PDB file of C-alpha atoms in Angstrom:
ATOM      1  CA  MET O   1    -115.327 -15.298 144.331  1.00  0.00           C
ATOM      2  CA  ASN O   2    -112.627 -16.727 142.564  1.00  0.00           C
ATOM      3  CA  ILE O   3    -111.075 -15.672 139.197  1.00  0.00           C
ATOM      4  CA  SER O   4    -112.763 -18.385 137.133  1.00  0.00           C
ATOM      5  CA  GLU O   5    -116.203 -17.498 138.263  1.00  0.00           C
ATOM      6  CA  SER O   6    -115.735 -13.853 137.989  1.00  0.00           C
ATOM      7  CA  ALA O   7    -114.403 -14.242 134.352  1.00  0.00           C
ATOM      8  CA  SER O   8    -117.541 -16.192 133.451  1.00  0.00           C
ATOM      9  CA  HIS O   9    -119.535 -13.655 134.815  1.00  0.00           C
ATOM     10  CA  SER O  10    -117.869 -10.853 132.960  1.00  0.00           C
ATOM     11  CA  GLU O  11    -117.924 -12.523 129.570  1.00  0.00           C
ATOM     12  CA  SER O  12    -121.261 -11.032 128.981  1.00  0.00           C
ATOM     13  CA  VAL O  13    -119.540  -7.598 128.937  1.00  0.00           C
ATOM     14  CA  ARG O  14    -116.496  -7.470 126.743  1.00  0.00           C
ATOM     15  CA  GLU O  15    -116.732  -3.786 126.239  1.00  0.00           C
ATOM     16  CA  PHE O  16    -117.978  -0.540 127.731  1.00  0.00           C
ATOM     17  CA  ILE O  17    -119.478   2.454 125.946  1.00  0.00           C
ATOM     18  CA  LEU O  18    -118.308   5.772 127.271  1.00  0.00           C
ATOM     19  CA  LEU O  19    -121.133   8.041 126.377  1.00  0.00           C
ATOM     20  CA  GLY O  20    -119.071  11.271 127.048  1.00  0.00           C
ATOM     21  CA  PHE O  21    -120.645  14.470 126.185  1.00  0.00           C
ATOM     22  CA  PRO O  22    -123.820  13.565 123.899  1.00  0.00           C
ATOM     23  CA  CYS O  23    -124.392  16.461 121.423  1.00  0.00           C
ATOM     24  CA  SER O  24    -124.486  17.037 117.481  1.00  0.00           C
ATOM     25  CA  ARG O  25    -121.737  15.879 115.375  1.00  0.00           C
ATOM     26  CA  GLU O  26    -120.702  19.680 114.793  1.00  0.00           C
ATOM     27  CA  ILE O  27    -120.231  20.344 118.468  1.00  0.00           C
ATOM     28  CA  GLN O  28    -118.312  17.059 118.864  1.00  0.00           C
ATOM     29  CA  VAL O  29    -115.963  18.415 116.306  1.00  0.00           C
ATOM     30  CA  ILE O  30    -115.715  21.751 117.996  1.00  0.00           C
ATOM     31  CA  LEU O  31    -115.020  19.772 121.371  1.00  0.00           C
ATOM     32  CA  PHE O  32    -112.373  17.779 119.745  1.00  0.00           C
ATOM     33  CA  MET O  33    -110.412  20.864 118.331  1.00  0.00           C
ATOM     34  CA  PHE O  34    -110.682  22.609 121.851  1.00  0.00           C
ATOM     35  CA  PHE O  35    -109.627  19.459 123.911  1.00  0.00           C
ATOM     36  CA  SER O  36    -106.792  18.916 121.365  1.00  0.00           C
ATOM     37  CA  MET O  37    -105.519  22.411 121.980  1.00  0.00           C
ATOM     38  CA  VAL O  38    -105.767  22.227 125.868  1.00  0.00           C
ATOM     39  CA  TYR O  39    -103.873  18.866 125.471  1.00  0.00           C
ATOM     40  CA  LEU O  40    -101.069  20.197 123.185  1.00  0.00           C
ATOM     41  CA  LEU O  41    -100.803  23.347 125.536  1.00  0.00           C
ATOM     42  CA  THR O  42    -100.516  20.989 128.624  1.00  0.00           C
ATOM     43  CA  LEU O  43     -97.934  18.861 127.073  1.00  0.00           C
ATOM     44  CA  ILE O  44     -95.894  21.852 126.035  1.00  0.00           C
ATOM     45  CA  GLY O  45     -96.241  23.735 129.402  1.00  0.00           C
ATOM     46  CA  ASN O  46     -95.402  20.731 131.676  1.00  0.00           C
ATOM     47  CA  GLY O  47     -92.595  19.610 128.975  1.00  0.00           C
ATOM     48  CA  ALA O  48     -90.775  23.119 129.083  1.00  0.00           C
ATOM     49  CA  ILE O  49     -90.663  22.847 133.096  1.00  0.00           C
ATOM     50  CA  ILE O  50     -89.181  19.406 132.765  1.00  0.00           C
ATOM     51  CA  CYS O  51     -86.660  20.939 130.253  1.00  0.00           C
ATOM     52  CA  ALA O  52     -85.806  23.721 132.658  1.00  0.00           C
ATOM     53  CA  VAL O  53     -85.150  21.560 135.783  1.00  0.00           C
ATOM     54  CA  CYS O  54     -82.925  19.144 133.680  1.00  0.00           C
ATOM     55  CA  TRP O  55     -81.009  21.642 131.830  1.00  0.00           C
ATOM     56  CA  ASP O  56     -80.767  24.531 134.307  1.00  0.00           C
ATOM     57  CA  GLN O  57     -78.093  23.565 137.039  1.00  0.00           C
ATOM     58  CA  HIS O  58     -79.390  26.310 139.390  1.00  0.00           C
ATOM     59  CA  LEU O  59     -82.668  24.270 139.664  1.00  0.00           C
ATOM     60  CA  HIS O  60     -81.172  20.963 140.694  1.00  0.00           C
ATOM     61  CA  THR O  61     -82.432  21.879 144.120  1.00  0.00           C
ATOM     62  CA  PRO O  62     -85.162  19.629 145.923  1.00  0.00           C
ATOM     63  CA  MET O  63     -87.762  22.067 145.405  1.00  0.00           C
ATOM     64  CA  TYR O  64     -87.335  22.047 141.833  1.00  0.00           C
ATOM     65  CA  ILE O  65     -86.500  18.386 141.529  1.00  0.00           C
ATOM     66  CA  LEU O  66     -90.011  17.811 143.027  1.00  0.00           C
ATOM     67  CA  LEU O  67     -91.609  20.389 140.631  1.00  0.00           C
ATOM     68  CA  GLY O  68     -89.941  18.533 137.576  1.00  0.00           C
ATOM     69  CA  ASN O  69     -91.693  15.345 138.679  1.00  0.00           C
ATOM     70  CA  PHE O  70     -94.708  16.878 139.269  1.00  0.00           C
ATOM     71  CA  ALA O  71     -94.629  18.331 135.850  1.00  0.00           C
ATOM     72  CA  PHE O  72     -93.714  14.630 134.442  1.00  0.00           C
ATOM     73  CA  LEU O  73     -96.786  13.447 136.275  1.00  0.00           C
ATOM     74  CA  GLU O  74     -99.182  15.924 134.978  1.00  0.00           C
ATOM     75  CA  ILE O  75     -98.224  14.891 131.472  1.00  0.00           C
ATOM     76  CA  TRP O  76     -98.884  11.315 132.231  1.00  0.00           C
ATOM     77  CA  TYR O  77    -102.159  12.378 133.919  1.00  0.00           C
ATOM     78  CA  VAL O  78    -103.688  13.932 131.000  1.00  0.00           C
ATOM     79  CA  ASN O  79    -102.472  10.988 128.819  1.00  0.00           C
ATOM     80  CA  SER O  80    -104.360   8.472 130.928  1.00  0.00           C
ATOM     81  CA  THR O  81    -107.614  10.011 129.891  1.00  0.00           C
ATOM     82  CA  VAL O  82    -107.361  12.620 127.056  1.00  0.00           C
ATOM     83  CA  PRO O  83    -106.297  10.663 123.948  1.00  0.00           C
ATOM     84  CA  ASN O  84    -109.138   8.416 124.482  1.00  0.00           C
ATOM     85  CA  THR O  85    -111.485  11.020 124.925  1.00  0.00           C
ATOM     86  CA  LEU O  86    -110.277  12.689 121.659  1.00  0.00           C
ATOM     87  CA  ILE O  87    -110.714   9.444 119.561  1.00  0.00           C
ATOM     88  CA  ASN O  88    -114.529   9.084 121.015  1.00  0.00           C
ATOM     89  CA  PHE O  89    -115.193  12.824 119.917  1.00  0.00           C
ATOM     90  CA  LEU O  90    -114.736  11.256 116.173  1.00  0.00           C
ATOM     91  CA  SER O  91    -115.605   7.859 116.792  1.00  0.00           C
ATOM     92  CA  GLU O  92    -119.282   6.531 116.196  1.00  0.00           C
ATOM     93  CA  SER O  93    -119.004   3.534 118.522  1.00  0.00           C
ATOM     94  CA  LYS O  94    -117.156   5.164 121.501  1.00  0.00           C
ATOM     95  CA  ALA O  95    -116.269   1.845 122.740  1.00  0.00           C
ATOM     96  CA  ILE O  96    -113.465   0.925 125.156  1.00  0.00           C
ATOM     97  CA  SER O  97    -112.519  -2.629 125.787  1.00  0.00           C
ATOM     98  CA  PHE O  98    -113.165  -4.378 129.406  1.00  0.00           C
ATOM     99  CA  THR O  99    -109.293  -4.603 130.070  1.00  0.00           C
ATOM    100  CA  GLY O 100    -108.711  -1.241 128.771  1.00  0.00           C
ATOM    101  CA  CYS O 101    -111.419   0.483 130.939  1.00  0.00           C
ATOM    102  CA  PHE O 102    -109.981  -1.109 133.927  1.00  0.00           C
ATOM    103  CA  LEU O 103    -106.372   0.081 132.744  1.00  0.00           C
ATOM    104  CA  GLN O 104    -107.645   3.688 132.479  1.00  0.00           C
ATOM    105  CA  LEU O 105    -109.357   3.351 135.813  1.00  0.00           C
ATOM    106  CA  TYR O 106    -106.260   2.014 137.448  1.00  0.00           C
ATOM    107  CA  PHE O 107    -103.535   4.644 135.891  1.00  0.00           C
ATOM    108  CA  PHE O 108    -106.065   7.620 136.215  1.00  0.00           C
ATOM    109  CA  PHE O 109    -106.571   6.998 139.968  1.00  0.00           C
ATOM    110  CA  SER O 110    -102.910   6.015 140.482  1.00  0.00           C
ATOM    111  CA  MET O 111    -102.065   9.465 138.893  1.00  0.00           C
ATOM    112  CA  GLY O 112    -104.432  11.423 140.973  1.00  0.00           C
ATOM    113  CA  SER O 113    -103.081   9.477 144.208  1.00  0.00           C
ATOM    114  CA  THR O 114     -99.436  10.316 143.195  1.00  0.00           C
ATOM    115  CA  GLU O 115    -100.252  13.850 142.729  1.00  0.00           C
ATOM    116  CA  CYS O 116    -101.821  13.853 146.194  1.00  0.00           C
ATOM    117  CA  PHE O 117     -98.288  12.754 147.602  1.00  0.00           C
ATOM    118  CA  PHE O 118     -96.357  15.063 145.465  1.00  0.00           C
ATOM    119  CA  LEU O 119     -98.262  17.966 146.656  1.00  0.00           C
ATOM    120  CA  SER O 120     -97.730  16.783 150.235  1.00  0.00           C
ATOM    121  CA  ALA O 121     -94.095  16.345 149.400  1.00  0.00           C
ATOM    122  CA  MET O 122     -93.972  19.696 147.975  1.00  0.00           C
ATOM    123  CA  SER O 123     -95.541  21.381 150.892  1.00  0.00           C
ATOM    124  CA  PHE O 124     -93.146  19.308 153.262  1.00  0.00           C
ATOM    125  CA  ASP O 125     -90.222  20.749 151.455  1.00  0.00           C
ATOM    126  CA  ARG O 126     -91.202  24.485 151.758  1.00  0.00           C
ATOM    127  CA  TYR O 127     -92.079  23.841 155.424  1.00  0.00           C
ATOM    128  CA  PHE O 128     -88.325  22.896 155.958  1.00  0.00           C
ATOM    129  CA  ALA O 129     -87.072  25.596 153.638  1.00  0.00           C
ATOM    130  CA  ILE O 130     -88.866  28.451 155.654  1.00  0.00           C
ATOM    131  CA  CYS O 131     -89.396  27.129 159.177  1.00  0.00           C
ATOM    132  CA  ARG O 132     -86.160  25.520 159.475  1.00  0.00           C
ATOM    133  CA  PRO O 133     -83.822  27.375 156.942  1.00  0.00           C
ATOM    134  CA  LEU O 134     -80.474  26.563 158.848  1.00  0.00           C
ATOM    135  CA  ASN O 135     -81.114  22.727 159.040  1.00  0.00           C
ATOM    136  CA  TYR O 136     -82.648  22.425 155.472  1.00  0.00           C
ATOM    137  CA  ALA O 137     -79.546  21.578 153.590  1.00  0.00           C
ATOM    138  CA  THR O 138     -78.857  18.759 156.128  1.00  0.00           C
ATOM    139  CA  ILE O 139     -82.614  17.528 156.055  1.00  0.00           C
ATOM    140  CA  MET O 140     -83.221  17.715 152.410  1.00  0.00           C
ATOM    141  CA  THR O 141     -80.167  16.119 151.046  1.00  0.00           C
ATOM    142  CA  GLY O 142     -79.898  14.811 147.684  1.00  0.00           C
ATOM    143  CA  ARG O 143     -80.632  11.303 148.831  1.00  0.00           C
ATOM    144  CA  ARG O 144     -83.539  12.183 150.823  1.00  0.00           C
ATOM    145  CA  CYS O 145     -84.998  14.106 147.944  1.00  0.00           C
ATOM    146  CA  PHE O 146     -84.535  11.074 145.856  1.00  0.00           C
ATOM    147  CA  ASN O 147     -86.036   8.625 148.265  1.00  0.00           C
ATOM    148  CA  LEU O 148     -89.053  11.201 148.796  1.00  0.00           C
ATOM    149  CA  VAL O 149     -89.590  11.168 144.917  1.00  0.00           C
ATOM    150  CA  ILE O 150     -89.514   7.550 144.765  1.00  0.00           C
ATOM    151  CA  ALA O 151     -91.827   7.045 147.827  1.00  0.00           C
ATOM    152  CA  CYS O 152     -94.497   9.488 146.108  1.00  0.00           C
ATOM    153  CA  TRP O 153     -94.580   7.454 142.971  1.00  0.00           C
ATOM    154  CA  VAL O 154     -94.626   3.799 144.423  1.00  0.00           C
ATOM    155  CA  CYS O 155     -97.075   4.857 147.130  1.00  0.00           C
ATOM    156  CA  GLY O 156     -99.294   6.616 144.522  1.00  0.00           C
ATOM    157  CA  PHE O 157     -99.457   3.460 142.119  1.00  0.00           C
ATOM    158  CA  LEU O 158    -100.000   0.995 144.943  1.00  0.00           C
ATOM    159  CA  TRP O 159    -102.763   3.162 146.699  1.00  0.00           C
ATOM    160  CA  TYR O 160    -105.653   2.278 144.394  1.00  0.00           C
ATOM    161  CA  LEU O 161    -104.479  -1.061 143.283  1.00  0.00           C
ATOM    162  CA  VAL O 162    -106.795  -3.198 145.474  1.00  0.00           C
ATOM    163  CA  PRO O 163    -110.083  -1.386 144.745  1.00  0.00           C
ATOM    164  CA  VAL O 164    -109.328  -1.872 140.947  1.00  0.00           C
ATOM    165  CA  ILE O 165    -108.584  -5.776 141.365  1.00  0.00           C
ATOM    166  CA  LEU O 166    -111.673  -6.057 143.368  1.00  0.00           C
ATOM    167  CA  ILE O 167    -114.105  -4.029 141.069  1.00  0.00           C
ATOM    168  CA  SER O 168    -112.413  -6.024 138.120  1.00  0.00           C
ATOM    169  CA  GLN O 169    -113.494  -9.279 139.475  1.00  0.00           C
ATOM    170  CA  LEU O 170    -117.065  -8.521 139.954  1.00  0.00           C
ATOM    171  CA  PRO O 171    -119.838  -9.373 137.619  1.00  0.00           C
ATOM    172  CA  PHE O 172    -120.943  -7.101 134.718  1.00  0.00           C
ATOM    173  CA  CYS O 173    -123.674  -8.348 132.778  1.00  0.00           C
ATOM    174  CA  GLY O 174    -125.203  -5.105 131.079  1.00  0.00           C
ATOM    175  CA  PRO O 175    -125.925  -2.550 130.374  1.00  0.00           C
ATOM    176  CA  ASN O 176    -122.476  -1.631 129.514  1.00  0.00           C
ATOM    177  CA  ALA O 177    -123.089   2.268 128.743  1.00  0.00           C
ATOM    178  CA  ILE O 178    -120.900   4.305 131.186  1.00  0.00           C
ATOM    179  CA  ASP O 179    -122.242   8.073 131.542  1.00  0.00           C
ATOM    180  CA  HIS O 180    -118.673   9.648 131.515  1.00  0.00           C
ATOM    181  CA  PHE O 181    -115.917  10.418 129.251  1.00  0.00           C
ATOM    182  CA  VAL O 182    -113.626   8.129 131.395  1.00  0.00           C
ATOM    183  CA  CYS O 183    -113.919   5.000 132.912  1.00  0.00           C
ATOM    184  CA  ASP O 184    -114.491   6.101 136.807  1.00  0.00           C
ATOM    185  CA  SER O 185    -115.287   3.781 139.626  1.00  0.00           C
ATOM    186  CA  GLY O 186    -118.579   5.462 140.652  1.00  0.00           C
ATOM    187  CA  PRO O 187    -120.238   4.755 137.136  1.00  0.00           C
ATOM    188  CA  LEU O 188    -118.696   1.516 136.986  1.00  0.00           C
ATOM    189  CA  LEU O 189    -120.161   0.437 140.416  1.00  0.00           C
ATOM    190  CA  THR O 190    -123.481   1.134 139.143  1.00  0.00           C
ATOM    191  CA  LEU O 191    -123.300  -1.439 136.069  1.00  0.00           C
ATOM    192  CA  LEU O 192    -122.678  -4.535 138.613  1.00  0.00           C
ATOM    193  CA  CYS O 193    -125.256  -7.293 138.619  1.00  0.00           C
ATOM    194  CA  VAL O 194    -125.088  -7.683 142.148  1.00  0.00           C
ATOM    195  CA  PRO O 195    -124.495  -5.579 145.134  1.00  0.00           C
ATOM    196  CA  ALA O 196    -120.901  -5.315 146.192  1.00  0.00           C
ATOM    197  CA  PRO O 197    -120.976  -3.144 149.380  1.00  0.00           C
ATOM    198  CA  MET O 198    -117.200  -4.055 150.395  1.00  0.00           C
ATOM    199  CA  SER O 199    -115.778  -3.159 147.069  1.00  0.00           C
ATOM    200  CA  LYS O 200    -117.739   0.228 147.120  1.00  0.00           C
ATOM    201  CA  LEU O 201    -116.686   0.973 150.976  1.00  0.00           C
ATOM    202  CA  THR O 202    -113.062   0.028 149.955  1.00  0.00           C
ATOM    203  CA  SER O 203    -113.134   2.256 146.899  1.00  0.00           C
ATOM    204  CA  TYR O 204    -114.786   5.334 148.733  1.00  0.00           C
ATOM    205  CA  THR O 205    -112.640   4.767 151.989  1.00  0.00           C
ATOM    206  CA  LEU O 206    -109.251   4.629 150.117  1.00  0.00           C
ATOM    207  CA  SER O 207    -110.244   7.917 147.914  1.00  0.00           C
ATOM    208  CA  ALA O 208    -111.583   9.894 150.775  1.00  0.00           C
ATOM    209  CA  LEU O 209    -108.499   8.920 152.844  1.00  0.00           C
ATOM    210  CA  ILE O 210    -105.770   9.825 150.393  1.00  0.00           C
ATOM    211  CA  ILE O 211    -107.469  13.258 149.589  1.00  0.00           C
ATOM    212  CA  LEU O 212    -108.376  14.194 153.359  1.00  0.00           C
ATOM    213  CA  LEU O 213    -105.150  13.136 154.975  1.00  0.00           C
ATOM    214  CA  SER O 214    -102.855  14.760 152.316  1.00  0.00           C
ATOM    215  CA  PHE O 215    -104.907  17.889 152.436  1.00  0.00           C
ATOM    216  CA  LEU O 216    -104.700  18.169 156.191  1.00  0.00           C
ATOM    217  CA  PHE O 217    -101.312  17.720 155.961  1.00  0.00           C
ATOM    218  CA  ILE O 218    -100.710  20.317 153.289  1.00  0.00           C
ATOM    219  CA  LEU O 219    -103.046  22.714 155.247  1.00  0.00           C
ATOM    220  CA  ILE O 220    -101.135  22.268 158.591  1.00  0.00           C
ATOM    221  CA  SER O 221     -97.628  22.756 156.573  1.00  0.00           C
ATOM    222  CA  TYR O 222     -98.646  25.853 155.177  1.00  0.00           C
ATOM    223  CA  ALA O 223    -100.318  27.205 158.474  1.00  0.00           C
ATOM    224  CA  LEU O 224     -96.806  26.616 159.997  1.00  0.00           C
ATOM    225  CA  VAL O 225     -95.153  28.344 156.783  1.00  0.00           C
ATOM    226  CA  LEU O 226     -97.514  31.293 157.221  1.00  0.00           C
ATOM    227  CA  LEU O 227     -96.779  31.811 160.862  1.00  0.00           C
ATOM    228  CA  ALA O 228     -92.991  31.673 160.049  1.00  0.00           C
ATOM    229  CA  VAL O 229     -93.104  33.928 157.041  1.00  0.00           C
ATOM    230  CA  LEU O 230     -95.016  36.654 159.368  1.00  0.00           C
ATOM    231  CA  ARG O 231     -92.125  36.637 161.568  1.00  0.00           C
ATOM    232  CA  LEU O 232     -89.342  37.189 159.070  1.00  0.00           C
ATOM    233  CA  PRO O 233     -87.774  40.583 159.607  1.00  0.00           C
ATOM    234  CA  SER O 234     -87.340  41.291 155.978  1.00  0.00           C
ATOM    235  CA  ALA O 235     -90.076  42.642 153.722  1.00  0.00           C
ATOM    236  CA  SER O 236     -88.443  41.228 150.671  1.00  0.00           C
ATOM    237  CA  SER O 237     -87.850  37.920 152.211  1.00  0.00           C
ATOM    238  CA  ARG O 238     -91.504  37.651 153.332  1.00  0.00           C
ATOM    239  CA  GLN O 239     -92.540  38.854 149.596  1.00  0.00           C
ATOM    240  CA  LYS O 240     -90.289  35.998 148.085  1.00  0.00           C
ATOM    241  CA  ALA O 241     -91.696  33.340 150.602  1.00  0.00           C
ATOM    242  CA  PHE O 242     -95.249  34.273 150.003  1.00  0.00           C
ATOM    243  CA  SER O 243     -94.602  34.176 146.199  1.00  0.00           C
ATOM    244  CA  THR O 244     -93.313  30.806 146.305  1.00  0.00           C
ATOM    245  CA  CYS O 245     -95.773  29.533 148.680  1.00  0.00           C
ATOM    246  CA  GLY O 246     -98.553  31.227 146.872  1.00  0.00           C
ATOM    247  CA  SER O 247     -98.044  29.373 143.799  1.00  0.00           C
ATOM    248  CA  HIS O 248     -97.996  25.948 145.879  1.00  0.00           C
ATOM    249  CA  LEU O 249    -101.183  26.686 147.454  1.00  0.00           C
ATOM    250  CA  ALA O 250    -102.995  27.820 144.491  1.00  0.00           C
ATOM    251  CA  ALA O 251    -102.132  24.524 142.910  1.00  0.00           C
ATOM    252  CA  VAL O 252    -103.589  22.592 145.917  1.00  0.00           C
ATOM    253  CA  LEU O 253    -106.734  24.695 146.181  1.00  0.00           C
ATOM    254  CA  LEU O 254    -107.644  23.927 142.428  1.00  0.00           C
ATOM    255  CA  PHE O 255    -106.794  20.452 142.554  1.00  0.00           C
ATOM    256  CA  TYR O 256    -108.458  19.558 145.918  1.00  0.00           C
ATOM    257  CA  GLY O 257    -111.404  21.572 145.336  1.00  0.00           C
ATOM    258  CA  THR O 258    -112.661  19.544 142.465  1.00  0.00           C
ATOM    259  CA  ILE O 259    -111.698  16.237 143.638  1.00  0.00           C
ATOM    260  CA  MET O 260    -113.217  16.632 147.075  1.00  0.00           C
ATOM    261  CA  VAL O 261    -116.634  17.448 145.112  1.00  0.00           C
ATOM    262  CA  MET O 262    -116.255  14.294 143.343  1.00  0.00           C
ATOM    263  CA  HIS O 263    -114.886  11.733 145.955  1.00  0.00           C
ATOM    264  CA  VAL O 264    -115.520  12.824 149.351  1.00  0.00           C
ATOM    265  CA  SER O 265    -118.977  14.188 148.962  1.00  0.00           C
ATOM    266  CA  PRO O 266    -121.839  11.679 148.690  1.00  0.00           C
ATOM    267  CA  GLY O 267    -121.935  10.521 144.943  1.00  0.00           C
ATOM    268  CA  SER O 268    -125.803  10.346 145.114  1.00  0.00           C
ATOM    269  CA  SER O 269    -126.412  13.867 145.110  1.00  0.00           C
ATOM    270  CA  HIS O 270    -124.448  14.445 142.020  1.00  0.00           C
ATOM    271  CA  SER O 271    -126.273  15.090 138.698  1.00  0.00           C
ATOM    272  CA  THR O 272    -125.058  13.303 135.513  1.00  0.00           C
ATOM    273  CA  LEU O 273    -123.414  16.530 134.196  1.00  0.00           C
ATOM    274  CA  LEU O 274    -121.479  17.570 137.612  1.00  0.00           C
ATOM    275  CA  PRO O 275    -119.133  14.542 137.634  1.00  0.00           C
ATOM    276  CA  LYS O 276    -118.099  15.294 134.078  1.00  0.00           C
ATOM    277  CA  ILE O 277    -117.333  18.836 134.640  1.00  0.00           C
ATOM    278  CA  MET O 278    -115.476  18.222 138.059  1.00  0.00           C
ATOM    279  CA  THR O 279    -113.435  15.442 136.386  1.00  0.00           C
ATOM    280  CA  LEU O 280    -112.930  17.503 133.293  1.00  0.00           C
ATOM    281  CA  PHE O 281    -111.695  20.296 135.519  1.00  0.00           C
ATOM    282  CA  TYR O 282    -109.054  18.292 137.695  1.00  0.00           C
ATOM    283  CA  ALA O 283    -107.966  16.015 134.799  1.00  0.00           C
ATOM    284  CA  MET O 284    -107.473  18.612 132.188  1.00  0.00           C
ATOM    285  CA  VAL O 285    -107.696  22.087 133.387  1.00  0.00           C
ATOM    286  CA  THR O 286    -105.453  21.965 136.445  1.00  0.00           C
ATOM    287  CA  PRO O 287    -102.461  20.334 134.514  1.00  0.00           C
ATOM    288  CA  LEU O 288    -102.802  23.209 131.966  1.00  0.00           C
ATOM    289  CA  ILE O 289    -102.938  25.856 134.738  1.00  0.00           C
ATOM    290  CA  ASN O 290    -100.157  24.338 136.869  1.00  0.00           C
ATOM    291  CA  PRO O 291     -97.170  25.492 134.771  1.00  0.00           C
ATOM    292  CA  LEU O 292     -98.587  28.827 134.336  1.00  0.00           C
ATOM    293  CA  ILE O 293     -98.715  28.966 138.060  1.00  0.00           C
ATOM    294  CA  TYR O 294     -95.303  27.719 138.926  1.00  0.00           C
ATOM    295  CA  SER O 295     -93.489  30.034 136.280  1.00  0.00           C
ATOM    296  CA  LEU O 296     -95.436  33.296 136.237  1.00  0.00           C
ATOM    297  CA  ARG O 297     -94.673  33.583 139.941  1.00  0.00           C
ATOM    298  CA  ASN O 298     -91.121  32.142 140.178  1.00  0.00           C
ATOM    299  CA  LYS O 299     -88.095  34.450 138.998  1.00  0.00           C
ATOM    300  CA  ASP O 300     -85.757  31.569 138.841  1.00  0.00           C
ATOM    301  CA  MET O 301     -88.235  29.468 136.873  1.00  0.00           C
ATOM    302  CA  LYS O 302     -88.877  32.307 134.261  1.00  0.00           C
ATOM    303  CA  LYS O 303     -85.136  32.488 133.738  1.00  0.00           C
ATOM    304  CA  ALA O 304     -84.959  28.950 133.028  1.00  0.00           C
ATOM    305  CA  LEU O 305     -87.708  28.812 130.588  1.00  0.00           C
ATOM    306  CA  TRP O 306     -86.108  31.787 128.775  1.00  0.00           C
ATOM    307  CA  LYS O 307     -83.034  29.870 128.496  1.00  0.00           C
ATOM    308  CA  VAL O 308     -84.916  26.703 127.287  1.00  0.00           C
ATOM    309  CA  LEU O 309     -86.595  28.996 124.592  1.00  0.00           C
ATOM    310  CA  GLU O 310     -83.324  30.286 123.820  1.00  0.00           C
ATOM    311  CA  LYS O 311     -81.697  26.688 123.174  1.00  0.00           C
ATOM    312  CA  PHE O 312     -84.899  25.797 120.998  1.00  0.00           C
ATOM    313  CA  LYS O 313     -84.144  28.856 118.904  1.00  0.00           C
ATOM    314  CA  ILE O 314     -80.507  28.010 118.453  1.00  0.00           C
ATOM    315  CA  SER O 315     -81.421  24.194 117.591  1.00  0.00           C
ATOM    316  CA  PHE O 316     -84.029  25.451 114.871  1.00  0.00           C
ATOM    317  CA  LYS O 317     -81.487  27.873 113.418  1.00  0.00           C
ATOM    318  CA  VAL O 318     -78.811  25.061 113.267  1.00  0.00           C
ATOM    319  CA  PHE O 319     -81.188  22.821 111.891  1.00  0.00           C
ATOM    320  CA  GLY O 320     -82.464  25.239 109.373  1.00  0.00           C
ATOM    321  CA  SER O 321     -79.033  26.263 108.284  1.00  0.00           C
ATOM    322  CA  ARG O 322     -78.059  22.541 107.851  1.00  0.00           C
ATOM    323  CA  ARG O 323     -81.010  21.819 105.711  1.00  0.00           C
ATOM    324  CA  ARG O 324     -80.227  24.752 103.355  1.00  0.00           C
ATOM    325  CA  ARG O 325     -76.683  23.549 102.787  1.00  0.00           C
ATOM    326  CA  ASN O 326     -77.702  20.164 102.269  1.00  0.00           C
ATOM    327  CA  VAL O 327     -80.205  21.349  99.521  1.00  0.00           C
ATOM    328  CA  GLY O 328     -77.703  23.715  97.813  1.00  0.00           C
TER     329      GLY O 328
END
């Protein structure tokens, strides 16, 4: 099907309706307030990690550079869905344009794919730091770390581009109601006018591949790390290694546990509520929890975050004193 034909087919659907969480107006306002608080805390937590990595010279190492990029990714991950969800809580129409829906679909899945690549890169970094400590400085140089970060971003944004283009070229002729709070590929494919087995297969295959391959890579990396940690002679060294890797592994399990239910297991068995809960968990809850996981169990990060807090306190004091002088 060429572009002109697909455009004529799609003219009957110019926008989609995101049904979200159907409930009373009072509950919608409560959900708006709760989601807004989670959104704000997510931005503050991940923003604090970015500031800590940028401002503390001791954190300019591959592990923390990857973590800083991961926190930056989490901010944009929630921004791809949450602002529109908040608007819909207070909106009567809950409409999103055809173009806006597919842009959200692309960025949402691209951020998810990029997260898979970054979690894999972080496990790769921990493997060399613990299993090859003598060669780590020569393996993970600044240039290689930079190339690894760029590769994660580029591969993540290219991974799901083809399925989004394929689905956007298919005919949508109504109904236009999506039983979700985001534009997800599964609900969108159910609204097609014609069967599209190749588009569905491409979408499912690429989603399953990135999830399963990256998860397998991470599991192998941490299995090798665990064997290396158990061979360490010092109990304090083992504790430090377990503390660092434990936080990474907790983030991995939180993220992959939910996306596997959504994008690897057969979608036909899902109820209408389960996809919303699972999407809510990996799109909002994990970006909120990840800063806590990485900061509470890491002494270097906690010290850097205290320095960030002190800088903000000093900045507020300077700003307050200048304002009082100007008023006086």
